[in-house]
């Protein structure tokens, strides 16, 4: 953005901010009272078990390490319950069929995505995973790579299937920064607090 003249920058930044803010506002309105409300509602509605097997946790990790269309098709039903709360900061989903479609679309759009789980810990019914995500993808014919950090909060049912999945990560640090217009705006906003 530094190569743009001041009048163009002065016009582009407010337009981009308006688009970002109205997009966020309309999404929040569509999702009742916004992201935090949905998370709190998911916590209340999806009560998990406190004893989660290592095998159930490993099935979850294997689904994302690396993400693969054939593996999703074959194993997603073993990992996630039919009704659930899922939020990866990009989508909020409440059933396994919609989640499968979302994950298949994600896997098809990416050349490669892998979660490298660095640490796991348990607190009652909640299981947390701290991870590093590596992605490879193409935008407008250009190969891109991104690494980002995050944490997933999970709850499991008595059959070892995920019923609650909330990711905490900053997509603007990982994926959004590579998008042609949005990436320029998010990088500029990060550099000009």
PDB file of C-alpha atoms in Angstrom, residues 108-113 134-147 174-175 177-180:
ATOM      1  CA  UNK A 108     -10.217 -28.796  -1.969  1.00  0.00           C
ATOM      2  CA  UNK A 109      -9.178 -25.124  -1.906  1.00  0.00           C
ATOM      3  CA  UNK A 110      -5.888 -25.742  -0.129  1.00  0.00           C
ATOM      4  CA  UNK A 111      -2.873 -27.493  -1.567  1.00  0.00           C
ATOM      5  CA  UNK A 112      -1.874 -28.570   1.949  1.00  0.00           C
ATOM      6  CA  UNK A 113      -2.921 -27.930   5.550  1.00  0.00           C
ATOM      7  CA  UNK A 134       0.818 -24.724   8.178  1.00  0.00           C
ATOM      8  CA  UNK A 135      -1.039 -24.119   4.917  1.00  0.00           C
ATOM      9  CA  UNK A 136      -0.028 -24.037   1.269  1.00  0.00           C
ATOM     10  CA  UNK A 137      -2.398 -22.567  -1.307  1.00  0.00           C
ATOM     11  CA  UNK A 138      -2.534 -20.633  -4.574  1.00  0.00           C
ATOM     12  CA  UNK A 139      -4.019 -17.199  -5.115  1.00  0.00           C
ATOM     13  CA  UNK A 140      -4.241 -15.830  -8.645  1.00  0.00           C
ATOM     14  CA  UNK A 141      -1.590 -18.288  -9.840  1.00  0.00           C
ATOM     15  CA  UNK A 142       0.840 -17.474  -7.036  1.00  0.00           C
ATOM     16  CA  UNK A 143       1.912 -20.128  -4.532  1.00  0.00           C
ATOM     17  CA  UNK A 144       1.555 -19.028  -0.894  1.00  0.00           C
ATOM     18  CA  UNK A 145       2.506 -20.520   2.464  1.00  0.00           C
ATOM     19  CA  UNK A 146       1.250 -19.472   5.871  1.00  0.00           C
ATOM     20  CA  UNK A 147       2.038 -20.555   9.429  1.00  0.00           C
ATOM     21  CA  UNK A 174      -2.362 -16.759   8.687  1.00  0.00           C
ATOM     22  CA  UNK A 175      -4.619 -16.693   5.645  1.00  0.00           C
ATOM     23  CA  UNK A 177      -2.896 -11.473   4.859  1.00  0.00           C
ATOM     24  CA  UNK A 178      -2.385 -13.271   1.535  1.00  0.00           C
ATOM     25  CA  UNK A 179      -5.651 -12.112  -0.036  1.00  0.00           C
ATOM     26  CA  UNK A 180      -5.198  -9.355  -2.643  1.00  0.00           C
TER      27      UNK A 180
END
